[in-house]
Amino acid sequence: MWQVAGELGAMLVFAEHRYYGDSLPFGADSYSDSKHLNYLSSEQALADFAVLIRELKRSVPGAGHSAVIAVGGSYGGMLAAWLRMKYPSVVVGALSASAPIWQFPGMVPCGDFYRIVTRDFAAAGPNCDANIRRSWSAIDQIASTAEGLAWLSWTFGLCAPLKTRQDTVGFKQWLQETWVNLAMVDYPYEASFLQPLPPWPIQVVCKHLAFDPSVSPYLVLQGVSQAARVYYNHTGTSACLNTSSSATGSLGFLGWYYQACTEMVMPMCTDGVQDMFEPRPWDFQAFSDECQVLFGVRPRASWAETQYGGKDLAAHSNIVFSNGGLDPWSGGGVTCNISDSVVAIVIPEGAHHLDLRHDNERDPPSVRAARALEVAHFKAWVRQARQGGA
């Protein structure tokens, strides 16, 4: 984005979403209860951005007649697309990178996300996905005794030892999150988006999981422990692994979870056959009950489709949806052209919004081509706006 802004002579503005970072409308009370959280929504955020853009055009010298393009990745990519849809007079186009705008009830199969994660690991090394699939039962078997819990805690170098069978539930969730995050950030070079990681980190992980799946459960989990350290301790500076801290905690998890409990209902499920995880069906009622306990709210399952049109995008224009073939969120993304001006770019070797990152000598040709095509669309939108047709 920085490089493209320079090429186009553009001003790059990062607008902070309400309730995230320092943008707390009620200060320390912003997350105190559902009454204070009631103004946390994508609709409110989009309106904020529209107001901000008009104010910048009014107050920044020379910006009054400038075309504005919305750019974002992940949830930010969803917002970019929706900003163009809802406020076409404010932004002339949008680049929506790795944006799962169809990851809502009834739009895509709930298992696609975890099937893509599994596909990434299966392609990265022999037996890799099979050994992760086997690790869940291995954990249950070894954790059935106090000695086994102690062995697991020591083998994984956990900061807080596992003491009960219930502790292993959280432990397995932590491992599942690890494999998901690795799929999201499987970049071709060293990066520190979620954690400091080596180039193509899944390939490095899978070197520790290449053994025959028939080995003992202890050997399986020794390999898994080394694989987990690639993600949590690539630098070698961590004295122990903390299973209670999420790698994405700094990205506003609480705010996002509230949005999931109100408007961003994204069904996920696993079956243990087409994916490498323990079977877990999507249970909307259980999810709704959890939201009620946590926030005192119930999710509106179909609101995102009602508000943003679901898969009916043909009436819109000037939106580029880019998705990486390695990114599990691509399962809920737009990967085929909708029209001549609502187009999809697929980057086969791309993880989560790789195209928005700085150019790197290790970038695959597919992401270089994607960036060039995105810039071509930007230039066309600006020309169109200057001619009065955006």
Short mmCIF file of C-alpha atoms in Angstrom, two decimals:
data_model
loop_
_atom_site.label_atom_id
_atom_site.label_comp_id
_atom_site.label_asym_id
_atom_site.label_seq_id
_atom_site.Cartn_x
_atom_site.Cartn_y
_atom_site.Cartn_z
CA MET A 1 0.00 0.00 0.00
CA TRP A 2 2.80 2.39 0.87
CA GLN A 3 4.57 1.74 -2.41
CA VAL A 4 1.41 2.07 -4.48
CA ALA A 5 0.47 5.31 -2.70
CA GLY A 6 3.81 6.76 -3.71
CA GLU A 7 3.38 5.63 -7.29
CA LEU A 8 -0.06 7.20 -7.54
CA GLY A 9 0.77 10.35 -5.59
CA ALA A 10 -1.87 9.41 -3.05
CA MET A 11 -2.36 10.17 0.62
CA LEU A 12 -2.61 7.00 2.70
CA VAL A 13 -5.02 7.22 5.64
CA PHE A 14 -5.47 4.53 8.29
CA ALA A 15 -8.81 4.98 10.04
CA GLU A 16 -9.14 3.25 13.38
CA HIS A 17 -12.34 1.28 13.88
CA ARG A 18 -14.49 2.38 16.81
CA TYR A 19 -13.97 0.25 19.97
CA TYR A 20 -10.52 -0.91 18.74
CA GLY A 21 -7.16 0.52 19.71
CA ASP A 22 -7.57 3.94 21.31
CA SER A 23 -10.96 4.67 19.74
CA LEU A 24 -13.06 3.90 22.81
CA PRO A 25 -16.26 5.96 22.79
CA PHE A 26 -16.90 5.46 26.51
CA GLY A 27 -13.30 5.25 27.65
CA ALA A 28 -12.62 2.52 30.18
CA ASP A 29 -16.35 1.70 30.27
CA SER A 30 -16.60 0.90 26.56
CA TYR A 31 -16.53 -2.86 27.15
CA SER A 32 -18.29 -2.81 30.52
CA ASP A 33 -21.68 -4.09 29.33
CA SER A 34 -23.89 -4.57 26.28
CA LYS A 35 -25.39 -1.09 26.71
CA HIS A 36 -21.98 0.49 26.15
CA LEU A 37 -21.10 -1.99 23.39
CA ASN A 38 -24.31 -1.33 21.51
CA TYR A 39 -22.57 1.08 19.14
CA LEU A 40 -19.95 -1.45 18.03
CA SER A 41 -21.00 -2.58 14.57
CA SER A 42 -19.77 -2.61 11.00
CA GLU A 43 -22.59 -0.26 9.98
CA GLN A 44 -21.47 2.35 12.51
CA ALA A 45 -17.83 1.93 11.44
CA LEU A 46 -18.70 2.45 7.77
CA ALA A 47 -20.57 5.62 8.62
CA ASP A 48 -17.54 6.80 10.61
CA PHE A 49 -15.31 6.26 7.60
CA ALA A 50 -17.68 8.10 5.27
CA VAL A 51 -17.79 11.08 7.63
CA LEU A 52 -14.01 11.01 8.03
CA ILE A 53 -13.44 11.02 4.27
CA ARG A 54 -15.69 14.03 3.78
CA GLU A 55 -13.93 15.86 6.62
CA LEU A 56 -10.49 15.10 5.15
CA LYS A 57 -11.62 16.38 1.76
CA ARG A 58 -12.85 19.54 3.41
CA SER A 59 -9.82 20.17 5.60
CA VAL A 60 -6.77 18.85 3.69
CA PRO A 61 -5.48 21.32 1.07
CA GLY A 62 -5.82 19.89 -2.42
CA ALA A 63 -7.89 16.90 -1.37
CA GLY A 64 -11.31 18.33 -2.14
CA HIS A 65 -11.63 16.78 -5.59
CA SER A 66 -9.41 13.73 -5.06
CA ALA A 67 -10.76 10.26 -5.79
CA VAL A 68 -10.80 7.94 -2.78
CA ILE A 69 -10.15 4.19 -2.94
CA ALA A 70 -10.89 1.93 0.03
CA VAL A 71 -8.27 -0.73 0.74
CA GLY A 72 -8.35 -3.37 3.44
CA GLY A 73 -7.46 -6.93 4.36
CA SER A 74 -9.43 -9.54 6.30
CA TYR A 75 -12.23 -7.77 8.22
CA GLY A 76 -10.76 -4.53 6.88
CA GLY A 77 -11.23 -5.97 3.40
CA MET A 78 -14.86 -6.70 4.17
CA LEU A 79 -15.28 -3.10 5.30
CA ALA A 80 -13.57 -1.81 2.14
CA ALA A 81 -15.99 -3.70 -0.10
CA TRP A 82 -19.01 -2.74 1.97
CA LEU A 83 -17.92 0.92 2.01
CA ARG A 84 -17.99 0.95 -1.80
CA MET A 85 -21.38 -0.82 -1.77
CA LYS A 86 -23.00 1.45 0.83
CA TYR A 87 -21.27 4.75 0.05
CA PRO A 88 -20.45 4.72 -3.70
CA SER A 89 -20.45 8.52 -3.74
CA VAL A 90 -17.65 8.56 -1.15
CA VAL A 91 -15.22 5.97 -2.53
CA VAL A 92 -14.70 5.32 -6.24
CA GLY A 93 -13.54 1.74 -5.77
CA ALA A 94 -12.31 -0.83 -3.28
CA LEU A 95 -9.62 -3.46 -2.95
CA SER A 96 -10.99 -6.15 -0.67
CA ALA A 97 -8.14 -8.51 0.21
CA SER A 98 -8.69 -11.87 1.95
CA ALA A 99 -12.19 -10.75 2.89
CA PRO A 100 -14.59 -13.56 3.83
CA ILE A 101 -17.75 -11.65 2.94
CA TRP A 102 -19.55 -14.94 2.25
CA GLN A 103 -18.52 -16.74 5.45
CA PHE A 104 -22.07 -16.40 6.75
CA PRO A 105 -24.94 -18.86 7.32
CA GLY A 106 -26.09 -20.62 4.18
CA MET A 107 -23.53 -19.05 1.85
CA VAL A 108 -20.58 -21.48 1.95
CA PRO A 109 -20.08 -24.91 3.58
CA CYS A 110 -19.07 -24.53 7.22
CA GLY A 111 -16.15 -26.96 6.76
CA ASP A 112 -14.35 -25.15 3.93
CA PHE A 113 -12.16 -23.11 6.27
CA TYR A 114 -10.60 -26.10 8.03
CA ARG A 115 -10.35 -28.12 4.83
CA ILE A 116 -8.13 -25.41 3.37
CA VAL A 117 -5.96 -25.41 6.50
CA THR A 118 -5.59 -29.17 6.14
CA ARG A 119 -4.78 -28.90 2.44
CA ASP A 120 -1.94 -26.49 3.24
CA PHE A 121 -0.35 -28.94 5.66
CA ALA A 122 -0.92 -31.94 3.39
CA ALA A 123 0.89 -30.15 0.55
CA ALA A 124 3.81 -29.04 2.73
CA GLY A 125 5.23 -32.44 3.66
CA PRO A 126 4.55 -36.19 3.76
CA ASN A 127 2.33 -37.41 6.63
CA CYS A 128 2.04 -33.90 8.05
CA ASP A 129 -1.73 -33.64 8.14
CA ALA A 130 -2.10 -37.31 9.09
CA ASN A 131 0.11 -36.92 12.15
CA ILE A 132 -1.73 -33.80 13.28
CA ARG A 133 -5.01 -35.70 12.85
CA ARG A 134 -3.63 -38.51 14.98
CA SER A 135 -2.30 -36.16 17.66
CA TRP A 136 -5.74 -35.49 19.17
CA SER A 137 -6.32 -39.10 20.21
CA ALA A 138 -2.68 -39.34 21.30
CA ILE A 139 -3.22 -36.41 23.66
CA ASP A 140 -6.36 -38.03 25.09
CA GLN A 141 -4.56 -41.33 25.59
CA ILE A 142 -1.52 -39.89 27.33
CA ALA A 143 -3.51 -37.37 29.38
CA SER A 144 -5.53 -40.15 30.99
CA THR A 145 -3.01 -40.37 33.85
CA ALA A 146 -1.27 -37.86 36.09
CA GLU A 147 2.06 -39.09 34.76
CA GLY A 148 0.88 -38.50 31.21
CA LEU A 149 -0.23 -34.95 32.00
CA ALA A 150 3.19 -34.26 33.50
CA TRP A 151 4.88 -35.74 30.42
CA LEU A 152 2.81 -33.56 28.08
CA SER A 153 3.59 -30.44 30.13
CA TRP A 154 7.32 -31.20 30.10
CA THR A 155 7.48 -32.24 26.42
CA PHE A 156 5.74 -29.07 25.25
CA GLY A 157 7.57 -26.86 27.76
CA LEU A 158 4.33 -25.36 29.03
CA CYS A 159 4.45 -22.37 31.37
CA ALA A 160 1.43 -23.72 33.26
CA PRO A 161 1.45 -27.52 33.65
CA LEU A 162 -1.62 -29.50 32.69
CA LYS A 163 -3.24 -30.79 35.88
CA THR A 164 -6.59 -32.25 34.83
CA ARG A 165 -8.19 -33.89 31.82
CA GLN A 166 -10.21 -30.69 31.42
CA ASP A 167 -6.97 -28.77 30.96
CA THR A 168 -6.32 -30.80 27.83
CA VAL A 169 -9.45 -29.36 26.20
CA GLY A 170 -7.93 -25.89 26.26
CA PHE A 171 -4.56 -27.35 25.28
CA LYS A 172 -6.04 -28.92 22.14
CA GLN A 173 -7.86 -25.69 21.28
CA TRP A 174 -4.52 -23.89 21.59
CA LEU A 175 -2.90 -26.34 19.18
CA GLN A 176 -5.79 -26.04 16.73
CA GLU A 177 -5.42 -22.26 16.76
CA THR A 178 -1.71 -22.73 16.12
CA TRP A 179 -2.26 -24.71 12.92
CA VAL A 180 -4.93 -22.25 11.73
CA ASN A 181 -2.69 -19.24 12.32
CA LEU A 182 0.18 -20.90 10.49
CA ALA A 183 -2.06 -21.35 7.45
CA MET A 184 -2.99 -17.68 7.58
CA VAL A 185 0.61 -16.44 7.72
CA ASP A 186 2.38 -18.98 5.50
CA TYR A 187 4.42 -16.26 3.81
CA PRO A 188 7.42 -16.95 1.53
CA TYR A 189 9.78 -14.85 3.68
CA GLU A 190 10.43 -14.12 7.34
CA ALA A 191 7.54 -12.18 8.84
CA SER A 192 6.18 -11.19 12.25
CA PHE A 193 2.49 -10.52 11.55
CA LEU A 194 1.25 -12.78 14.38
CA GLN A 195 4.54 -14.29 15.53
CA PRO A 196 8.15 -14.12 14.29
CA LEU A 197 8.28 -16.90 11.72
CA PRO A 198 10.69 -18.34 9.12
CA PRO A 199 9.96 -18.35 5.38
CA TRP A 200 7.23 -20.84 4.42
CA PRO A 201 6.67 -21.78 8.07
CA ILE A 202 4.33 -24.70 7.36
CA GLN A 203 7.10 -26.43 5.42
CA VAL A 204 9.37 -25.99 8.47
CA VAL A 205 6.62 -27.30 10.76
CA CYS A 206 6.02 -30.34 8.59
CA LYS A 207 9.68 -31.40 8.75
CA HIS A 208 8.96 -32.30 12.37
CA LEU A 209 5.91 -34.35 11.37
CA ALA A 210 7.19 -36.44 8.47
CA PHE A 211 7.42 -39.73 10.38
CA ASP A 212 5.18 -42.71 9.70
CA PRO A 213 1.80 -42.26 11.45
CA SER A 214 2.11 -45.75 12.94
CA VAL A 215 4.73 -44.65 15.50
CA SER A 216 3.84 -44.49 19.18
CA PRO A 217 1.64 -41.66 20.48
CA TYR A 218 4.63 -40.37 22.44
CA LEU A 219 6.69 -39.96 19.26
CA VAL A 220 3.75 -38.30 17.52
CA LEU A 221 3.48 -35.70 20.27
CA GLN A 222 7.22 -35.15 20.47
CA GLY A 223 7.03 -34.16 16.80
CA VAL A 224 3.99 -31.98 17.43
CA SER A 225 5.80 -30.21 20.28
CA GLN A 226 8.71 -29.34 17.99
CA ALA A 227 6.28 -28.20 15.31
CA ALA A 228 4.47 -25.92 17.77
CA ARG A 229 7.79 -24.34 18.76
CA VAL A 230 8.28 -23.19 15.16
CA TYR A 231 5.28 -20.93 15.69
CA TYR A 232 5.73 -19.91 19.32
CA ASN A 233 9.50 -19.90 19.68
CA HIS A 234 11.18 -19.49 16.31
CA THR A 235 13.54 -16.95 17.82
CA GLY A 236 14.48 -19.27 20.69
CA THR A 237 13.84 -16.56 23.28
CA SER A 238 10.77 -18.03 24.99
CA ALA A 239 11.52 -19.90 28.19
CA CYS A 240 8.17 -21.73 28.00
CA LEU A 241 5.00 -21.90 25.92
CA ASN A 242 1.94 -20.11 27.26
CA THR A 243 -1.27 -21.87 26.25
CA SER A 244 -3.45 -19.21 27.86
CA SER A 245 -2.42 -16.41 25.50
CA SER A 246 -3.83 -16.21 22.00
CA ALA A 247 -1.43 -15.20 19.25
CA THR A 248 -4.06 -12.81 17.92
CA GLY A 249 -4.95 -11.25 21.26
CA SER A 250 -3.45 -7.92 20.28
CA LEU A 251 -5.71 -7.73 17.25
CA GLY A 252 -8.84 -6.88 19.26
CA PHE A 253 -10.25 -10.32 19.99
CA LEU A 254 -12.86 -9.16 22.50
CA GLY A 255 -14.32 -6.56 20.17
CA TRP A 256 -14.40 -9.00 17.28
CA TYR A 257 -16.07 -11.66 19.44
CA TYR A 258 -18.80 -9.19 20.36
CA GLN A 259 -19.35 -8.48 16.68
CA ALA A 260 -19.52 -12.21 16.01
CA CYS A 261 -22.15 -12.41 18.74
CA THR A 262 -24.28 -9.74 17.09
CA GLU A 263 -23.75 -9.40 13.33
CA MET A 264 -20.70 -11.42 12.15
CA VAL A 265 -22.03 -14.96 12.58
CA MET A 266 -19.52 -17.16 10.73
CA PRO A 267 -20.31 -20.90 10.89
CA MET A 268 -17.29 -23.19 11.23
CA CYS A 269 -17.23 -26.97 11.52
CA THR A 270 -14.88 -29.94 11.28
CA ASP A 271 -15.47 -33.62 10.55
CA GLY A 272 -12.05 -35.23 11.15
CA VAL A 273 -12.17 -36.85 7.70
CA GLN A 274 -11.90 -34.08 5.15
CA ASP A 275 -9.85 -32.11 7.65
CA MET A 276 -7.19 -32.92 10.27
CA PHE A 277 -9.16 -31.78 13.31
CA GLU A 278 -11.47 -33.41 15.81
CA PRO A 279 -15.09 -33.57 14.60
CA ARG A 280 -17.10 -30.58 15.74
CA PRO A 281 -20.38 -29.65 14.06
CA TRP A 282 -21.63 -26.08 13.82
CA ASP A 283 -24.08 -25.51 16.70
CA PHE A 284 -25.76 -22.14 16.39
CA GLN A 285 -27.77 -22.58 19.58
CA ALA A 286 -24.67 -23.32 21.65
CA PHE A 287 -22.95 -20.31 20.11
CA SER A 288 -25.96 -18.11 20.86
CA ASP A 289 -26.05 -19.32 24.46
CA GLU A 290 -22.37 -18.51 24.88
CA CYS A 291 -22.96 -15.00 23.53
CA GLN A 292 -25.80 -14.53 26.00
CA VAL A 293 -23.53 -15.51 28.88
CA LEU A 294 -20.61 -13.37 27.76
CA PHE A 295 -22.34 -10.22 26.54
CA GLY A 296 -26.03 -10.54 27.27
CA VAL A 297 -26.84 -10.56 23.55
CA ARG A 298 -28.05 -13.06 20.96
CA PRO A 299 -26.62 -13.17 17.42
CA ARG A 300 -28.67 -12.17 14.38
CA ALA A 301 -27.76 -15.07 12.12
CA SER A 302 -28.94 -13.56 8.83
CA TRP A 303 -28.21 -9.88 9.47
CA ALA A 304 -25.01 -9.69 7.42
CA GLU A 305 -26.82 -11.08 4.39
CA THR A 306 -29.72 -8.70 4.92
CA GLN A 307 -27.47 -5.69 5.43
CA TYR A 308 -24.90 -6.34 2.68
CA GLY A 309 -26.74 -8.45 0.12
CA GLY A 310 -25.05 -11.81 0.54
CA LYS A 311 -23.98 -13.27 -2.78
CA ASP A 312 -26.01 -10.81 -4.84
CA LEU A 313 -23.23 -8.42 -5.83
CA ALA A 314 -24.05 -7.83 -9.50
CA ALA A 315 -25.53 -4.39 -8.86
CA HIS A 316 -22.25 -3.07 -7.49
CA SER A 317 -19.15 -1.85 -9.31
CA ASN A 318 -15.43 -1.12 -8.97
CA ILE A 319 -14.50 -3.78 -6.41
CA VAL A 320 -11.51 -6.10 -6.61
CA PHE A 321 -11.63 -9.16 -4.36
CA SER A 322 -8.19 -10.75 -3.91
CA ASN A 323 -7.68 -14.09 -2.18
CA GLY A 324 -4.70 -16.33 -1.54
CA GLY A 325 -4.95 -20.00 -2.34
CA LEU A 326 -3.24 -20.85 0.96
CA ASP A 327 -5.50 -18.66 3.07
CA PRO A 328 -8.28 -20.54 4.87
CA TRP A 329 -10.44 -17.41 4.76
CA SER A 330 -10.57 -17.73 0.97
CA GLY A 331 -13.26 -20.36 1.51
CA GLY A 332 -15.63 -17.53 2.38
CA GLY A 333 -14.25 -15.10 -0.17
CA VAL A 334 -15.19 -14.06 -3.70
CA THR A 335 -12.95 -16.09 -6.01
CA CYS A 336 -14.77 -15.71 -9.34
CA ASN A 337 -15.66 -12.60 -11.31
CA ILE A 338 -19.15 -11.26 -10.64
CA SER A 339 -19.13 -8.72 -13.48
CA ASP A 340 -16.70 -6.69 -15.55
CA SER A 341 -16.12 -4.32 -12.63
CA VAL A 342 -16.59 -6.65 -9.64
CA VAL A 343 -13.66 -8.96 -10.18
CA ALA A 344 -11.70 -11.63 -8.35
CA ILE A 345 -7.95 -12.14 -8.25
CA VAL A 346 -6.69 -15.47 -6.91
CA ILE A 347 -3.07 -15.78 -5.79
CA PRO A 348 -2.31 -19.52 -5.64
CA GLU A 349 0.80 -19.16 -3.42
CA GLY A 350 -0.70 -16.41 -1.28
CA ALA A 351 -1.57 -16.55 2.39
CA HIS A 352 -3.64 -13.94 4.26
CA HIS A 353 -3.62 -10.63 2.30
CA LEU A 354 -0.08 -11.21 1.01
CA ASP A 355 -0.75 -8.70 -1.78
CA LEU A 356 -1.09 -5.85 0.75
CA ARG A 357 2.36 -6.43 2.18
CA HIS A 358 5.57 -4.73 1.01
CA ASP A 359 7.25 -6.12 -2.09
CA ASN A 360 9.81 -8.77 -1.23
CA GLU A 361 12.41 -10.48 -3.39
CA ARG A 362 10.90 -13.83 -2.34
CA ASP A 363 7.40 -12.91 -3.52
CA PRO A 364 6.01 -15.51 -5.95
CA PRO A 365 5.23 -14.28 -9.49
CA SER A 366 1.50 -14.68 -8.83
CA VAL A 367 1.43 -11.98 -6.14
CA ARG A 368 3.54 -9.63 -8.25
CA ALA A 369 1.06 -10.05 -11.08
CA ALA A 370 -1.85 -9.53 -8.68
CA ARG A 371 -0.42 -6.25 -7.40
CA ALA A 372 0.13 -4.98 -10.93
CA LEU A 373 -3.45 -5.80 -11.85
CA GLU A 374 -4.76 -4.10 -8.70
CA VAL A 375 -2.85 -0.93 -9.53
CA ALA A 376 -4.26 -1.02 -13.07
CA HIS A 377 -7.77 -1.09 -11.60
CA PHE A 378 -6.90 1.80 -9.27
CA LYS A 379 -5.74 3.93 -12.18
CA ALA A 380 -8.86 3.09 -14.19
CA TRP A 381 -11.13 4.05 -11.28
CA VAL A 382 -9.35 7.37 -10.84
CA ARG A 383 -9.63 8.15 -14.55
CA GLN A 384 -13.29 7.21 -14.47
CA ALA A 385 -13.90 9.48 -11.46
CA ARG A 386 -12.18 12.41 -13.17
CA GLN A 387 -14.46 11.91 -16.14
CA GLY A 388 -17.47 11.95 -13.83
CA GLY A 389 -18.46 8.31 -14.17
CA ALA A 390 -17.41 6.51 -10.96
#
